[in-house]
PDB file of C-alpha atoms in Angstrom:
ATOM      1  CA  MET A   1      -4.302  -7.492 -35.683  1.00  0.00           C
ATOM      2  CA  ASN A   2      -5.330  -6.100 -32.047  1.00  0.00           C
ATOM      3  CA  THR A   3      -4.175  -2.627 -32.228  1.00  0.00           C
ATOM      4  CA  ALA A   4      -5.242  -2.235 -29.075  1.00  0.00           C
ATOM      5  CA  LEU A   5      -3.266  -4.893 -27.532  1.00  0.00           C
ATOM      6  CA  LEU A   6       0.224  -3.924 -29.073  1.00  0.00           C
ATOM      7  CA  ASN A   7      -0.318  -0.388 -27.634  1.00  0.00           C
ATOM      8  CA  LEU A   8      -0.965  -1.547 -24.215  1.00  0.00           C
ATOM      9  CA  LEU A   9       2.172  -4.223 -24.404  1.00  0.00           C
ATOM     10  CA  HIS A  10       3.631  -1.224 -25.863  1.00  0.00           C
ATOM     11  CA  LEU A  11       2.429   1.300 -23.451  1.00  0.00           C
ATOM     12  CA  SER A  12       3.117  -0.659 -20.604  1.00  0.00           C
ATOM     13  CA  ASP A  13       6.567  -3.230 -21.379  1.00  0.00           C
ATOM     14  CA  PRO A  14       8.991  -2.728 -18.617  1.00  0.00           C
ATOM     15  CA  ALA A  15      11.837  -2.421 -20.834  1.00  0.00           C
ATOM     16  CA  LEU A  16      10.347   0.902 -21.971  1.00  0.00           C
ATOM     17  CA  PRO A  17      13.128   3.848 -21.222  1.00  0.00           C
ATOM     18  CA  ILE A  18      11.750   5.705 -18.786  1.00  0.00           C
ATOM     19  CA  GLY A  19      14.169   4.883 -16.122  1.00  0.00           C
ATOM     20  CA  GLY A  20      12.278   3.100 -14.086  1.00  0.00           C
ATOM     21  CA  PHE A  21      15.268   0.084 -13.361  1.00  0.00           C
ATOM     22  CA  SER A  22      16.305   3.231 -11.337  1.00  0.00           C
ATOM     23  CA  HIS A  23      14.008   2.708  -8.587  1.00  0.00           C
ATOM     24  CA  SER A  24      12.628   0.122  -5.943  1.00  0.00           C
ATOM     25  CA  ALA A  25      10.232   2.553  -4.308  1.00  0.00           C
ATOM     26  CA  GLY A  26      11.851   1.698  -1.006  1.00  0.00           C
ATOM     27  CA  LEU A  27      12.310  -2.796  -2.089  1.00  0.00           C
ATOM     28  CA  GLU A  28      16.279  -1.393  -1.687  1.00  0.00           C
ATOM     29  CA  THR A  29      15.768  -0.417   2.173  1.00  0.00           C
ATOM     30  CA  TYR A  30      13.953  -2.996   3.392  1.00  0.00           C
ATOM     31  CA  VAL A  31      16.158  -5.804   1.426  1.00  0.00           C
ATOM     32  CA  GLN A  32      19.463  -4.284   3.324  1.00  0.00           C
ATOM     33  CA  GLN A  33      17.482  -4.199   6.723  1.00  0.00           C
ATOM     34  CA  GLN A  34      16.726  -7.848   6.121  1.00  0.00           C
ATOM     35  CA  ILE A  35      13.397  -7.715   5.832  1.00  0.00           C
ATOM     36  CA  VAL A  36      12.663  -9.164   2.211  1.00  0.00           C
ATOM     37  CA  LYS A  37      15.452 -12.115   1.731  1.00  0.00           C
ATOM     38  CA  ASP A  38      13.818 -14.802  -0.208  1.00  0.00           C
ATOM     39  CA  LYS A  39      11.667 -15.814  -2.329  1.00  0.00           C
ATOM     40  CA  SER A  40       8.477 -16.190   0.051  1.00  0.00           C
ATOM     41  CA  THR A  41       8.877 -12.777   1.456  1.00  0.00           C
ATOM     42  CA  ALA A  42       9.835 -10.893  -2.125  1.00  0.00           C
ATOM     43  CA  LYS A  43       5.826 -12.242  -2.806  1.00  0.00           C
ATOM     44  CA  ALA A  44       5.264 -10.484   0.845  1.00  0.00           C
ATOM     45  CA  PHE A  45       6.348  -7.599  -0.395  1.00  0.00           C
ATOM     46  CA  ILE A  46       4.849  -7.055  -3.842  1.00  0.00           C
ATOM     47  CA  THR A  47       1.412  -8.212  -2.805  1.00  0.00           C
ATOM     48  CA  GLU A  48       1.403  -5.817   0.043  1.00  0.00           C
ATOM     49  CA  MET A  49       2.574  -2.844  -2.446  1.00  0.00           C
ATOM     50  CA  LEU A  50       0.843  -3.834  -5.386  1.00  0.00           C
ATOM     51  CA  SER A  51      -2.738  -4.768  -3.060  1.00  0.00           C
ATOM     52  CA  ARG A  52      -2.222  -1.986  -0.031  1.00  0.00           C
ATOM     53  CA  ASN A  53      -0.422   0.806  -1.918  1.00  0.00           C
ATOM     54  CA  LEU A  54      -0.832   0.865  -5.431  1.00  0.00           C
ATOM     55  CA  HIS A  55      -4.432   0.339  -5.444  1.00  0.00           C
ATOM     56  CA  TYR A  56      -5.545   2.718  -3.401  1.00  0.00           C
ATOM     57  CA  THR A  57      -2.534   5.748  -4.404  1.00  0.00           C
ATOM     58  CA  ASP A  58      -1.371   5.326  -8.705  1.00  0.00           C
ATOM     59  CA  ALA A  59      -4.053   2.722  -9.480  1.00  0.00           C
ATOM     60  CA  ALA A  60      -7.086   4.897  -8.591  1.00  0.00           C
ATOM     61  CA  PHE A  61      -5.034   8.015 -10.723  1.00  0.00           C
ATOM     62  CA  VAL A  62      -4.644   6.012 -13.652  1.00  0.00           C
ATOM     63  CA  SER A  63      -8.514   5.015 -13.677  1.00  0.00           C
ATOM     64  CA  LEU A  64      -9.608   8.234 -12.630  1.00  0.00           C
ATOM     65  CA  ALA A  65      -7.563  10.029 -14.842  1.00  0.00           C
ATOM     66  CA  PHE A  66      -8.989   7.930 -17.755  1.00  0.00           C
ATOM     67  CA  ASP A  67     -12.110   8.386 -16.696  1.00  0.00           C
ATOM     68  CA  ALA A  68     -11.700  12.481 -17.669  1.00  0.00           C
ATOM     69  CA  ALA A  69      -9.795  11.527 -20.549  1.00  0.00           C
ATOM     70  CA  VAL A  70     -12.886   9.612 -21.590  1.00  0.00           C
ATOM     71  CA  ASN A  71     -14.645  13.879 -21.508  1.00  0.00           C
ATOM     72  CA  ASN A  72     -11.538  15.671 -21.868  1.00  0.00           C
ATOM     73  CA  GLU A  73     -11.432  17.614 -18.613  1.00  0.00           C
ATOM     74  CA  LEU A  74      -8.278  18.616 -18.365  1.00  0.00           C
ATOM     75  CA  GLU A  75      -8.931  20.993 -15.090  1.00  0.00           C
ATOM     76  CA  ILE A  76      -9.822  17.514 -13.271  1.00  0.00           C
ATOM     77  CA  ILE A  77      -5.804  15.905 -14.781  1.00  0.00           C
ATOM     78  CA  LEU A  78      -3.871  18.664 -13.285  1.00  0.00           C
ATOM     79  CA  HIS A  79      -6.707  18.213  -9.653  1.00  0.00           C
ATOM     80  CA  LEU A  80      -6.269  14.819  -9.729  1.00  0.00           C
ATOM     81  CA  ASP A  81      -2.697  14.874 -11.341  1.00  0.00           C
ATOM     82  CA  GLN A  82      -1.504  17.697  -7.947  1.00  0.00           C
ATOM     83  CA  GLU A  83      -3.574  15.101  -5.601  1.00  0.00           C
ATOM     84  CA  CYS A  84      -1.183  12.369  -6.727  1.00  0.00           C
ATOM     85  CA  THR A  85       1.706  13.925  -5.609  1.00  0.00           C
ATOM     86  CA  ALA A  86       0.334  15.338  -2.459  1.00  0.00           C
ATOM     87  CA  VAL A  87      -0.788  12.050  -1.608  1.00  0.00           C
ATOM     88  CA  LYS A  88       3.245  10.470  -1.549  1.00  0.00           C
ATOM     89  CA  LEU A  89       5.276  11.547   1.527  1.00  0.00           C
ATOM     90  CA  PRO A  90       8.632  10.755   0.830  1.00  0.00           C
ATOM     91  CA  TYR A  91      10.672  13.470  -1.459  1.00  0.00           C
ATOM     92  CA  GLU A  92      12.358  10.303  -3.948  1.00  0.00           C
ATOM     93  CA  MET A  93       8.978   8.591  -3.978  1.00  0.00           C
ATOM     94  CA  ARG A  94       7.594  12.330  -5.641  1.00  0.00           C
ATOM     95  CA  GLN A  95      10.363  12.867  -7.151  1.00  0.00           C
ATOM     96  CA  ALA A  96      10.808   9.429  -9.083  1.00  0.00           C
ATOM     97  CA  SER A  97       6.946   9.928 -10.439  1.00  0.00           C
ATOM     98  CA  LYS A  98       7.480  13.599 -11.989  1.00  0.00           C
ATOM     99  CA  LYS A  99      10.543  11.673 -13.699  1.00  0.00           C
ATOM    100  CA  LEU A 100       9.694   8.468 -15.236  1.00  0.00           C
ATOM    101  CA  GLY A 101       6.423  10.808 -16.006  1.00  0.00           C
ATOM    102  CA  MET A 102       8.375  13.841 -17.863  1.00  0.00           C
ATOM    103  CA  ARG A 103       9.665  10.734 -19.808  1.00  0.00           C
ATOM    104  CA  LEU A 104       6.671   8.694 -21.170  1.00  0.00           C
ATOM    105  CA  LEU A 105       4.889  12.442 -22.751  1.00  0.00           C
ATOM    106  CA  LYS A 106       9.547  12.471 -24.051  1.00  0.00           C
ATOM    107  CA  ILE A 107       8.772   9.174 -25.650  1.00  0.00           C
ATOM    108  CA  PHE A 108       5.194   9.343 -26.732  1.00  0.00           C
ATOM    109  CA  GLN A 109       4.552  12.734 -27.598  1.00  0.00           C
ATOM    110  CA  PRO A 110       6.001  12.489 -30.778  1.00  0.00           C
ATOM    111  CA  LEU A 111       4.224   9.268 -31.881  1.00  0.00           C
ATOM    112  CA  VAL A 112       0.700   9.771 -29.792  1.00  0.00           C
ATOM    113  CA  SER A 113      -0.632  12.872 -29.313  1.00  0.00           C
ATOM    114  CA  ASN A 114      -4.447  14.548 -28.893  1.00  0.00           C
ATOM    115  CA  ASP A 115      -5.867  18.434 -27.855  1.00  0.00           C
ATOM    116  CA  LEU A 116      -6.152  17.545 -24.183  1.00  0.00           C
ATOM    117  CA  ILE A 117      -2.135  16.101 -24.136  1.00  0.00           C
ATOM    118  CA  THR A 118      -0.409  18.716 -26.094  1.00  0.00           C
ATOM    119  CA  SER A 119      -2.762  20.902 -23.020  1.00  0.00           C
ATOM    120  CA  PHE A 120      -0.657  18.833 -20.732  1.00  0.00           C
ATOM    121  CA  ASP A 121       2.937  18.502 -22.041  1.00  0.00           C
ATOM    122  CA  LYS A 122       2.277  22.874 -22.081  1.00  0.00           C
ATOM    123  CA  LEU A 123       1.283  22.836 -18.306  1.00  0.00           C
ATOM    124  CA  VAL A 124       4.397  20.100 -17.898  1.00  0.00           C
ATOM    125  CA  GLN A 125       7.046  22.268 -20.076  1.00  0.00           C
ATOM    126  CA  THR A 126       6.247  25.358 -17.269  1.00  0.00           C
ATOM    127  CA  GLN A 127       6.202  23.573 -14.893  1.00  0.00           C
ATOM    128  CA  GLN A 128       2.748  24.380 -13.608  1.00  0.00           C
ATOM    129  CA  THR A 129       1.738  20.277 -13.400  1.00  0.00           C
ATOM    130  CA  ASN A 130       3.343  16.929 -11.954  1.00  0.00           C
ATOM    131  CA  SER A 131       3.526  15.027 -14.773  1.00  0.00           C
ATOM    132  CA  ASN A 132       2.860  11.942 -12.393  1.00  0.00           C
ATOM    133  CA  TYR A 133       3.548   8.680 -14.487  1.00  0.00           C
ATOM    134  CA  CYS A 134       0.434   6.777 -13.406  1.00  0.00           C
ATOM    135  CA  ILE A 135      -1.396  10.187 -14.772  1.00  0.00           C
ATOM    136  CA  VAL A 136       0.787  10.486 -17.709  1.00  0.00           C
ATOM    137  CA  PHE A 137       0.013   6.944 -18.320  1.00  0.00           C
ATOM    138  CA  SER A 138      -3.493   7.115 -18.016  1.00  0.00           C
ATOM    139  CA  LEU A 139      -3.926  10.292 -20.762  1.00  0.00           C
ATOM    140  CA  TYR A 140      -1.610   8.028 -23.310  1.00  0.00           C
ATOM    141  CA  ALA A 141      -3.499   4.598 -23.054  1.00  0.00           C
ATOM    142  CA  GLN A 142      -6.842   6.806 -23.255  1.00  0.00           C
ATOM    143  CA  ALA A 143      -5.387   8.340 -26.292  1.00  0.00           C
ATOM    144  CA  MET A 144      -4.102   4.770 -27.519  1.00  0.00           C
ATOM    145  CA  GLY A 145      -7.757   3.485 -27.739  1.00  0.00           C
ATOM    146  CA  ILE A 146      -6.712   0.587 -25.023  1.00  0.00           C
ATOM    147  CA  THR A 147      -9.329  -0.328 -22.731  1.00  0.00           C
ATOM    148  CA  LYS A 148     -10.130   1.130 -19.056  1.00  0.00           C
ATOM    149  CA  GLN A 149      -9.590  -2.513 -17.899  1.00  0.00           C
ATOM    150  CA  ASP A 150      -6.492  -3.327 -19.353  1.00  0.00           C
ATOM    151  CA  ALA A 151      -4.574  -0.083 -19.132  1.00  0.00           C
ATOM    152  CA  LEU A 152      -5.215  -0.916 -15.417  1.00  0.00           C
ATOM    153  CA  TYR A 153      -3.631  -4.245 -16.014  1.00  0.00           C
ATOM    154  CA  GLY A 154      -1.216  -3.535 -17.819  1.00  0.00           C
ATOM    155  CA  PHE A 155      -0.285  -0.799 -14.781  1.00  0.00           C
ATOM    156  CA  TYR A 156      -0.591  -3.554 -12.173  1.00  0.00           C
ATOM    157  CA  TYR A 157       1.324  -5.905 -14.676  1.00  0.00           C
ATOM    158  CA  ASN A 158       4.070  -3.336 -15.268  1.00  0.00           C
ATOM    159  CA  ALA A 159       4.556  -2.352 -11.153  1.00  0.00           C
ATOM    160  CA  ALA A 160       4.904  -5.773 -10.401  1.00  0.00           C
ATOM    161  CA  ALA A 161       6.578  -6.893 -13.052  1.00  0.00           C
ATOM    162  CA  GLY A 162       8.987  -4.124 -12.181  1.00  0.00           C
ATOM    163  CA  PHE A 163       9.325  -5.337  -8.314  1.00  0.00           C
ATOM    164  CA  VAL A 164      10.380  -8.300  -8.910  1.00  0.00           C
ATOM    165  CA  THR A 165      12.995  -7.774 -11.422  1.00  0.00           C
ATOM    166  CA  ASN A 166      14.279  -5.679  -8.435  1.00  0.00           C
ATOM    167  CA  CYS A 167      14.044  -8.944  -6.743  1.00  0.00           C
ATOM    168  CA  VAL A 168      15.829 -10.374  -8.766  1.00  0.00           C
ATOM    169  CA  LYS A 169      19.205  -8.512  -8.259  1.00  0.00           C
ATOM    170  CA  LEU A 170      18.999  -7.341  -4.783  1.00  0.00           C
ATOM    171  CA  ILE A 171      17.707  -9.788  -2.522  1.00  0.00           C
ATOM    172  CA  PRO A 172      19.280 -11.855  -4.757  1.00  0.00           C
ATOM    173  CA  LEU A 173      16.513 -14.810  -5.783  1.00  0.00           C
ATOM    174  CA  GLY A 174      17.524 -17.009  -9.237  1.00  0.00           C
ATOM    175  CA  GLN A 175      15.457 -15.599 -12.532  1.00  0.00           C
ATOM    176  CA  GLN A 176      13.639 -18.918 -11.857  1.00  0.00           C
ATOM    177  CA  ASP A 177      11.782 -17.755  -8.403  1.00  0.00           C
ATOM    178  CA  GLY A 178      11.106 -14.323 -10.191  1.00  0.00           C
ATOM    179  CA  GLN A 179       8.960 -15.720 -13.161  1.00  0.00           C
ATOM    180  CA  GLU A 180       7.460 -17.858 -10.299  1.00  0.00           C
ATOM    181  CA  VAL A 181       6.550 -15.086  -8.032  1.00  0.00           C
ATOM    182  CA  LEU A 182       5.405 -13.451 -10.932  1.00  0.00           C
ATOM    183  CA  PHE A 183       2.506 -15.575 -12.599  1.00  0.00           C
ATOM    184  CA  SER A 184       1.969 -16.739  -9.042  1.00  0.00           C
ATOM    185  CA  LEU A 185       0.587 -12.738  -8.667  1.00  0.00           C
ATOM    186  CA  LEU A 186      -1.260 -12.756 -11.539  1.00  0.00           C
ATOM    187  CA  PRO A 187      -4.964 -13.537 -10.202  1.00  0.00           C
ATOM    188  CA  LEU A 188      -4.264 -11.017  -8.090  1.00  0.00           C
ATOM    189  CA  MET A 189      -3.407  -8.193 -10.933  1.00  0.00           C
ATOM    190  CA  GLU A 190      -6.418  -9.182 -12.521  1.00  0.00           C
ATOM    191  CA  GLN A 191      -8.650  -8.846  -8.960  1.00  0.00           C
ATOM    192  CA  LEU A 192      -7.232  -5.390  -8.083  1.00  0.00           C
ATOM    193  CA  ALA A 193      -7.879  -3.966 -11.917  1.00  0.00           C
ATOM    194  CA  GLU A 194     -11.417  -5.061 -11.652  1.00  0.00           C
ATOM    195  CA  GLN A 195     -11.291  -3.242  -7.720  1.00  0.00           C
ATOM    196  CA  SER A 196      -9.876  -0.358  -9.688  1.00  0.00           C
ATOM    197  CA  MET A 197     -12.406   0.614 -12.287  1.00  0.00           C
ATOM    198  CA  PHE A 198     -14.149   2.331  -9.910  1.00  0.00           C
ATOM    199  CA  PRO A 199     -12.629   3.224  -7.237  1.00  0.00           C
ATOM    200  CA  ASP A 200     -13.814   4.910  -3.328  1.00  0.00           C
ATOM    201  CA  LYS A 201     -12.547   8.276  -4.161  1.00  0.00           C
ATOM    202  CA  ASN A 202     -12.586   8.711  -0.112  1.00  0.00           C
ATOM    203  CA  LEU A 203     -10.377   5.861   0.231  1.00  0.00           C
ATOM    204  CA  VAL A 204      -7.486   7.713  -2.297  1.00  0.00           C
ATOM    205  CA  GLY A 205      -4.114   8.392  -0.523  1.00  0.00           C
ATOM    206  CA  LEU A 206      -4.413   5.477   2.640  1.00  0.00           C
ATOM    207  CA  CYS A 207      -1.538   3.663   2.217  1.00  0.00           C
ATOM    208  CA  CYS A 208       0.770   1.606   4.603  1.00  0.00           C
ATOM    209  CA  THR A 209       2.446   4.149   6.841  1.00  0.00           C
ATOM    210  CA  GLY A 210       5.702   1.830   7.114  1.00  0.00           C
ATOM    211  CA  PHE A 211       5.918   1.625   2.554  1.00  0.00           C
ATOM    212  CA  ASP A 212       6.431   5.500   3.464  1.00  0.00           C
ATOM    213  CA  ILE A 213       9.109   5.095   6.227  1.00  0.00           C
ATOM    214  CA  ARG A 214      11.178   2.668   4.362  1.00  0.00           C
ATOM    215  CA  SER A 215      11.062   4.977   1.879  1.00  0.00           C
ATOM    216  CA  MET A 216      12.118   8.075   3.314  1.00  0.00           C
ATOM    217  CA  GLN A 217      15.226   5.920   5.528  1.00  0.00           C
ATOM    218  CA  HIS A 218      16.237   4.674   2.420  1.00  0.00           C
ATOM    219  CA  GLU A 219      17.412   8.543   1.143  1.00  0.00           C
ATOM    220  CA  GLN A 220      19.880   7.760   4.897  1.00  0.00           C
ATOM    221  CA  LEU A 221      21.345   4.928   3.294  1.00  0.00           C
ATOM    222  CA  TYR A 222      24.610   4.171   2.985  1.00  0.00           C
ATOM    223  CA  SER A 223      25.148   2.770  -0.068  1.00  0.00           C
ATOM    224  CA  ARG A 224      22.266   2.893  -2.083  1.00  0.00           C
ATOM    225  CA  LEU A 225      22.131   1.175  -5.626  1.00  0.00           C
ATOM    226  CA  TYR A 226      18.330   2.703  -6.402  1.00  0.00           C
ATOM    227  CA  MET A 227      17.061   6.104  -6.704  1.00  0.00           C
ATOM    228  CA  SER A 228      13.946   5.641  -4.457  1.00  0.00           C
TER     229      SER A 228
END
């Protein structure tokens, strides 16, 4: 049995109890404003979020931090963690990334650890770094023997599955519709994972302004089901 595959399934499981279900990444605003309202607009939202936002932010950081972890370069990882925080303009998105990362550390630190992760965790505990989810994800992926490309596959799938779940709840969509959307996005995820193997550092942080605006508007919604 392929242990690395099992590790990937564990690390990228959308049901992992880190609180991901509490965050919509601005989707709740899109739904309340009737911009995302059915199967087709849900697919459009997820497609754009994966290819125009995560591709240039979190997924790029997964790739770069994975390389740094291979070379045991803690200073580079800390720099990437700071940069990841800096490119997240909405307050709720910064907080969500930090909380998810801290909970991921809490789960896996007793299970999988090395000197690099231990040093990173100590800096998180003393509030000297921010523990962004994508950075922590890459550290554990590398430590668990998962290849970089598989880690990127898992990262994109985890994000897409989370968005689908939120669309099913918020719009709402039928479960079958949700699974059809997820299945239709598999080729895109594969393409994006391959492109993220060697991200252009000059494009890191590039994102769609609309996503940031909707996330900022989420803070002021009259009623909310999600924290972001």
